[in-house]
Tab-separated table of C-alpha atoms in Angstrom:
chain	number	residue	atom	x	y	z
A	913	UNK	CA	144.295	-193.885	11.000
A	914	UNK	CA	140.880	-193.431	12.079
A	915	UNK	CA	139.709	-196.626	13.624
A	916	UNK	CA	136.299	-198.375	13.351
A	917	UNK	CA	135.195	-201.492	14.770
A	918	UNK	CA	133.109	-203.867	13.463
A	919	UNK	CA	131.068	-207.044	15.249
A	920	UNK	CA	129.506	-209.676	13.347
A	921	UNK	CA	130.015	-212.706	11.642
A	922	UNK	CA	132.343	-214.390	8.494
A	923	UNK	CA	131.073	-215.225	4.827
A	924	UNK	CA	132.355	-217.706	3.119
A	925	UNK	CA	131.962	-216.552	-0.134
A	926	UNK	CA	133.391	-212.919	0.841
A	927	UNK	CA	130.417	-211.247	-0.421
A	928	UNK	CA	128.898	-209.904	2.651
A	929	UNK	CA	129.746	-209.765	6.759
A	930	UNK	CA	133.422	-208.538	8.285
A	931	UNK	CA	135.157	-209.304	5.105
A	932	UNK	CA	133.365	-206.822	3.394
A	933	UNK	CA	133.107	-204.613	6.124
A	934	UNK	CA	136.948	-204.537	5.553
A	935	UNK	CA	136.990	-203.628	2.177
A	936	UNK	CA	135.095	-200.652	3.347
A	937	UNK	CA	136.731	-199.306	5.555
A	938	UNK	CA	140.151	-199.779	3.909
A	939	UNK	CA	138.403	-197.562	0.815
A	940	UNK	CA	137.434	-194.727	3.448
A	941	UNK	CA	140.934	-194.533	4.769
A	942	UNK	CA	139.808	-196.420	8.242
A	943	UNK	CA	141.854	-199.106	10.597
A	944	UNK	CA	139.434	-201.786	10.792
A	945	UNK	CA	138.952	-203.259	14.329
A	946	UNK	CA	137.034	-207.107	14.165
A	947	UNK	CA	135.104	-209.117	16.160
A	948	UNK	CA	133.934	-211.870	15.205
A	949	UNK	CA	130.551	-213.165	16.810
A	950	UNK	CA	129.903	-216.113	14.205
A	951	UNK	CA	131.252	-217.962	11.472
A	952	UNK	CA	128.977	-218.923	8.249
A	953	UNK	CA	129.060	-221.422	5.362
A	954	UNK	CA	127.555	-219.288	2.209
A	955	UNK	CA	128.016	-220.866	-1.044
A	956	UNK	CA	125.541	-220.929	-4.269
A	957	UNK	CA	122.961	-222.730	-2.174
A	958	UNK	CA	122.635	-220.333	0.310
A	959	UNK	CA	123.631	-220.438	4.118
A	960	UNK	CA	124.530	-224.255	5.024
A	961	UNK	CA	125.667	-223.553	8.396
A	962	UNK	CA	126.039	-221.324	11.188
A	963	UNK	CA	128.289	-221.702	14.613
A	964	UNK	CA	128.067	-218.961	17.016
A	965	UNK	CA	131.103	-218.218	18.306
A	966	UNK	CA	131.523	-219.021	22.562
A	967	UNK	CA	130.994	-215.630	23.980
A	968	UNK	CA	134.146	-215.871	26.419
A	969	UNK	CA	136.019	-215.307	22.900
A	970	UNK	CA	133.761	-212.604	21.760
A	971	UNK	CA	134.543	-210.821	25.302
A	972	UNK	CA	138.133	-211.944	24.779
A	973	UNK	CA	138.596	-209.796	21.443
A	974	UNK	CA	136.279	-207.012	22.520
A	975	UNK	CA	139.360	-206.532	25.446
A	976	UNK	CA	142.113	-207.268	22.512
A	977	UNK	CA	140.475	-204.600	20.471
A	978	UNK	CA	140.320	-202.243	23.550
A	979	UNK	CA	144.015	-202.661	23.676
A	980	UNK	CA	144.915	-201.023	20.540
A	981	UNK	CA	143.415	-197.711	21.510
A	982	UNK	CA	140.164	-196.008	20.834
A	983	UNK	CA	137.419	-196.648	18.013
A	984	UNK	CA	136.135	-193.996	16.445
A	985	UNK	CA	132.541	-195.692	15.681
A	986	UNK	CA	130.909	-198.857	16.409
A	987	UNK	CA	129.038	-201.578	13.791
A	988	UNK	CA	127.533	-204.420	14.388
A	989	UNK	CA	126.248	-206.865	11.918
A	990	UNK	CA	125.712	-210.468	12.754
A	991	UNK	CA	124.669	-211.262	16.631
A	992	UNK	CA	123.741	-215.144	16.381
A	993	UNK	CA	121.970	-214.983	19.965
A	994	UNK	CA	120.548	-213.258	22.585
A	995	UNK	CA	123.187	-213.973	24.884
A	996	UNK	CA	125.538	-212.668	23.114
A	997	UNK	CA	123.928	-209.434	22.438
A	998	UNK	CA	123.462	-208.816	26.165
A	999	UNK	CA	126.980	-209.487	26.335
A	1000	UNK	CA	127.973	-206.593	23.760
A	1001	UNK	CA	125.491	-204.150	25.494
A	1002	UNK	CA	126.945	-204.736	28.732
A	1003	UNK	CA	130.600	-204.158	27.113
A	1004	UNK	CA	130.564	-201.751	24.288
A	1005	UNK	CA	129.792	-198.807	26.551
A	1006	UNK	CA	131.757	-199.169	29.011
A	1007	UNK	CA	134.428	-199.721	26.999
A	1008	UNK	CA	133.810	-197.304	24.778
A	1009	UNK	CA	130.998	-194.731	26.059
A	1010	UNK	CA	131.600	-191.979	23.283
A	1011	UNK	CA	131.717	-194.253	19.855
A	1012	UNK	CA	128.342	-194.481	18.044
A	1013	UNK	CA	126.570	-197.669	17.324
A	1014	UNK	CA	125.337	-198.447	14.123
A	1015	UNK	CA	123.308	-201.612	13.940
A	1016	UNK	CA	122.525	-203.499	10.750
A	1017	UNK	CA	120.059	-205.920	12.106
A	1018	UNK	CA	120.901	-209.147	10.162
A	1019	UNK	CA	118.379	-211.700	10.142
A	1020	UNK	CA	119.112	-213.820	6.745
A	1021	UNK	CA	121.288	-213.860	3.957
A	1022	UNK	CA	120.576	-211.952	0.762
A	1023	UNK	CA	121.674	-215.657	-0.658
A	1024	UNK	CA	119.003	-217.536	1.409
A	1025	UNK	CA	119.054	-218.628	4.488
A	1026	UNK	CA	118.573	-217.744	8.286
A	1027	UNK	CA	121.668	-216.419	10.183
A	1028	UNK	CA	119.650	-215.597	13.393
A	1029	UNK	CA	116.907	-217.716	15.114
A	1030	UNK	CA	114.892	-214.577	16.669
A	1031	UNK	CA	114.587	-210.822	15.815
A	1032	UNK	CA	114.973	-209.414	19.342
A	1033	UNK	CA	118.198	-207.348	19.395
A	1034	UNK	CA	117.776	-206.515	23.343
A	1035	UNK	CA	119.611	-203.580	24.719
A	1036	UNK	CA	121.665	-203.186	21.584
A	1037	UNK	CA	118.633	-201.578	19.993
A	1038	UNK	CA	118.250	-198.535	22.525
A	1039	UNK	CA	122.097	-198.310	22.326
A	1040	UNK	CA	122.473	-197.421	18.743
A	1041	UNK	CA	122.914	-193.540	17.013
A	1042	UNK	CA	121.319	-195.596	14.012
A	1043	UNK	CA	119.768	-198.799	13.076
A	1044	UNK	CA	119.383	-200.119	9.543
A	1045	UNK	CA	117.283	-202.544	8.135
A	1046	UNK	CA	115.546	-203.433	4.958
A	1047	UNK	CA	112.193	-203.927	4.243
A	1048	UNK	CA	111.967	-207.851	4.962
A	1049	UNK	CA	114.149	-206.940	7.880
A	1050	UNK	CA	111.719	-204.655	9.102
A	1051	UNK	CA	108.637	-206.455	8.919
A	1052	UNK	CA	110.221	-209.416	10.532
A	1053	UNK	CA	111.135	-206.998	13.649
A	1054	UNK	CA	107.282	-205.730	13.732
A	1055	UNK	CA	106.084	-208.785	12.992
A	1056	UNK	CA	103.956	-207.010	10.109
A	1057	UNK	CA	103.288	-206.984	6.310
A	1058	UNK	CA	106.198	-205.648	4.176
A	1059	UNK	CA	105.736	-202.072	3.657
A	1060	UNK	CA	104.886	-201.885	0.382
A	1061	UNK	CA	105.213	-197.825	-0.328
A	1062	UNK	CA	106.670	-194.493	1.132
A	1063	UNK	CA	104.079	-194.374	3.576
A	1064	UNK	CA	103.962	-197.844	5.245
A	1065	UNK	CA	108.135	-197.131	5.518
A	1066	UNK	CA	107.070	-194.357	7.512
A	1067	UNK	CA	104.770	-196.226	9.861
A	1068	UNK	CA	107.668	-198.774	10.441
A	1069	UNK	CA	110.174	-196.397	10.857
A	1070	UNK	CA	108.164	-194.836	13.734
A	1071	UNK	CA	107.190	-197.848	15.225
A	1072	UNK	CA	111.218	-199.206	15.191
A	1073	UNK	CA	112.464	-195.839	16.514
A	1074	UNK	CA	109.779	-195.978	19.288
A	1075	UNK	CA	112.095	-199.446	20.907
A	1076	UNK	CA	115.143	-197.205	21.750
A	1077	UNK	CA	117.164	-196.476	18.844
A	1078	UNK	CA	118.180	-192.638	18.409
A	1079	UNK	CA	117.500	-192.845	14.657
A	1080	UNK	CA	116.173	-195.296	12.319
A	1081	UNK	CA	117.322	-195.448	8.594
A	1082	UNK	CA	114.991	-197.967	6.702
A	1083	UNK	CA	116.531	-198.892	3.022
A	1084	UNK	CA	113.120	-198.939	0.743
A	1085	UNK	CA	115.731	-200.893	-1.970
A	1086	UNK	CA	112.964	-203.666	-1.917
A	1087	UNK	CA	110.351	-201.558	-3.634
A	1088	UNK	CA	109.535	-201.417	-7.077
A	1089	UNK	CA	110.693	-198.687	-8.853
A	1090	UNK	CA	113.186	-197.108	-11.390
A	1091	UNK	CA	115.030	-195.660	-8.042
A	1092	UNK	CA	115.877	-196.758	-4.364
A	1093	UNK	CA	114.769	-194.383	-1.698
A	1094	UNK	CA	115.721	-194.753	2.032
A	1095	UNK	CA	114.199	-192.989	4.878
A	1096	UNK	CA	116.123	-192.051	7.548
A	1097	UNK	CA	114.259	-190.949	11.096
A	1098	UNK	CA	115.421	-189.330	13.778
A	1099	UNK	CA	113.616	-187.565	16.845
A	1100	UNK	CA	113.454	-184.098	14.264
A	1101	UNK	CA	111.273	-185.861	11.900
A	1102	UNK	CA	111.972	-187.603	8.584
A	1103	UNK	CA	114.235	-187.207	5.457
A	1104	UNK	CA	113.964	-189.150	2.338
A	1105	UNK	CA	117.458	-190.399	0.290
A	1106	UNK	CA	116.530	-191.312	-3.233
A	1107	UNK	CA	118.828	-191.971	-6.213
A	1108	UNK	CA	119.326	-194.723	-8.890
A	1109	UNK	CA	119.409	-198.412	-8.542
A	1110	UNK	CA	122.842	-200.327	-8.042
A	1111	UNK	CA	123.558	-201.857	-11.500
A	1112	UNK	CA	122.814	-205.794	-11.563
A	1113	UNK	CA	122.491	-207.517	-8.834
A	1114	UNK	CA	125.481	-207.955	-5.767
A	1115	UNK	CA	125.301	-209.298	-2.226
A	1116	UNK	CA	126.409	-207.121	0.863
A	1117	UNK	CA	124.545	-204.187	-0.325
A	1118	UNK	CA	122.672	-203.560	3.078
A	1119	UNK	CA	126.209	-204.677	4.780
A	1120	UNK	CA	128.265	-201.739	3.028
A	1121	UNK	CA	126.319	-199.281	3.480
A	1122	UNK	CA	125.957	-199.535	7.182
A	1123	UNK	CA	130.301	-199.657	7.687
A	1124	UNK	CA	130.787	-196.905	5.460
A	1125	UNK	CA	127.934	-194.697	7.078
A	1126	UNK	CA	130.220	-195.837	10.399
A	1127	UNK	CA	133.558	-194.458	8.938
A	1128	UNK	CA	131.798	-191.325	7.946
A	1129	UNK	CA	130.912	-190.703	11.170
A	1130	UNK	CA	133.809	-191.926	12.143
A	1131	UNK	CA	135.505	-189.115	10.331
A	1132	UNK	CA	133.583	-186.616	11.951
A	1133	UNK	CA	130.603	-186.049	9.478
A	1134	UNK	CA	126.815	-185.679	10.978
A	1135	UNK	CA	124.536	-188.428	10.414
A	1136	UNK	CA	122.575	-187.510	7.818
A	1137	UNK	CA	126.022	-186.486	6.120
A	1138	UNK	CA	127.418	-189.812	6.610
A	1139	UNK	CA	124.707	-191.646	5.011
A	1140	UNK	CA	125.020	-189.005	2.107
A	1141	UNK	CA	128.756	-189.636	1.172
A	1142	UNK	CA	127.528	-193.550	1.961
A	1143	UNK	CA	125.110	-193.903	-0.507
A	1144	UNK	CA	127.413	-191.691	-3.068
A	1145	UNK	CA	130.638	-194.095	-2.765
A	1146	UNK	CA	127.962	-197.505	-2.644
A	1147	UNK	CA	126.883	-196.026	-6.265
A	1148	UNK	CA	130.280	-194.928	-8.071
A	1149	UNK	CA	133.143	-197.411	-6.263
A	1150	UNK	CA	131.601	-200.061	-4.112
A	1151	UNK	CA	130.546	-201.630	-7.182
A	1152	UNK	CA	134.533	-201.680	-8.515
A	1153	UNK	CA	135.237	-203.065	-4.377
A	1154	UNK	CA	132.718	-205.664	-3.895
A	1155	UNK	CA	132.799	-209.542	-5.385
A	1156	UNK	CA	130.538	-209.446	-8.168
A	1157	UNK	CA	127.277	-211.570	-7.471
A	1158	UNK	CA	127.786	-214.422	-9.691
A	1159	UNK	CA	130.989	-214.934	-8.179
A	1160	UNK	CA	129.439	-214.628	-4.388
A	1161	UNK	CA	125.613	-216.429	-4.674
């Protein structure tokens, strides 16, 4: 099996982070590969705790993963610290120089609650084929309004891309709107994604779509073909995957 590796932290309530990150991958047919960088407590109330995890174990099963074989793609969720994202950029490519990085750039939890204490990712950032936040996640990077239409998306996508990252996909779910339109850009320009809303409401949205855009390229599709067959499975079978969102806030 293909093999993907994913870096970030635990949930509790199994709606978001590497547990659904598993359930992902397993659907795509992937051999998931974990690190884990923190462990949270997410229950109704939101986030009630957060312990990083020491980074001589995060370096520990970054070499236990190495010693399985090769990873086929790289995502990273959760990075509690600073220190520990220096750690990863220092380690992921020399361990693994040819594997794309995707990087979901966590800050809170869709339930409430902080899971980071800053929104400087470091060298990760310039490391990754493709970096996606939301639109709160966004303006807390920028340290600016929330976009509030297609063409403030666009300024922030520019402005993200500009730190390093190779492409920048920014999920406009947060608008208002009968659909959900992302915008993914790269150094060619821009492309919009639109299609209909998820139906209801369910947690580890943001997480699922970043892992499965990692096993589809992974698998060997382009980007913007990866975040295609993404988006299609997140509409028609994550929905039947995922723990519904009264069961997980």
């Amino acid at each position: 099996m293909t093999a993907v590796m994913v870096i970030g932290g635990t949930d509790s309530s199994g709606g978001a982070g590497l547990v659904q990150d598993g359930r992902v991958l397993d659907a795509f047919g992937c051999a998931a590969r974990l690190v884990v960088t923190a462990v949270t407590a997410q229950g109704r109330g939101g986030v009630t705790a957060v312990q990083a995890m020491p980074r001589d174990i995060v370096l520990a099963q970054t070499a236990a993963v190495a010693s399985l074989g090769p990873v086929a793609a790289i995502k990273i969720g959760l990075i509690p610290d600073t220190a520990t994202g220096a750690l990863l950029a220092e380690a992921l490519p020399r361990l693994w120089p040819q594997a794309p990085i995707i990087l979901d750039p966590v800050l809170s939890a869709s339930a409430g609650g902080a899971l980071r204490g800053g929104a400087d990712f470091g060298a990760l950032w310039s490391l990754a084929a493709l970096v996606t936040p939301n639109l709160p996640e966004a303006a807390a990077l920028l340290a600016a309004p929330e976009a509030p239409n297609r063409r403030a998306m666009t300024a922030h996508a520019k402005a993200l891309r500009a730190r390093g990252a190779k492409a920048v996909l920014l999920k406009g779910g947060h608008l208002l709107g009968e659909s959900a339109a992302d915008l993914l850009l790269t150094e060619g320009g821009g492309r919009w994604f639109s299609g209909p809303r998820l139906p209801g409401q369910r947690r580890g949205t943001g997480c699922a779509l970043a892992t499965a855009i990692a096993a589809g390229l992974a698998q060997g599709r382009d980007l913007p073909g990866a975040i295609v067959a993404a988006r299609r499975w997140l509409r028609t079978t994550w929905p039947k995957v995922a723990v519904p969102a009264g069961l997980a806030a």
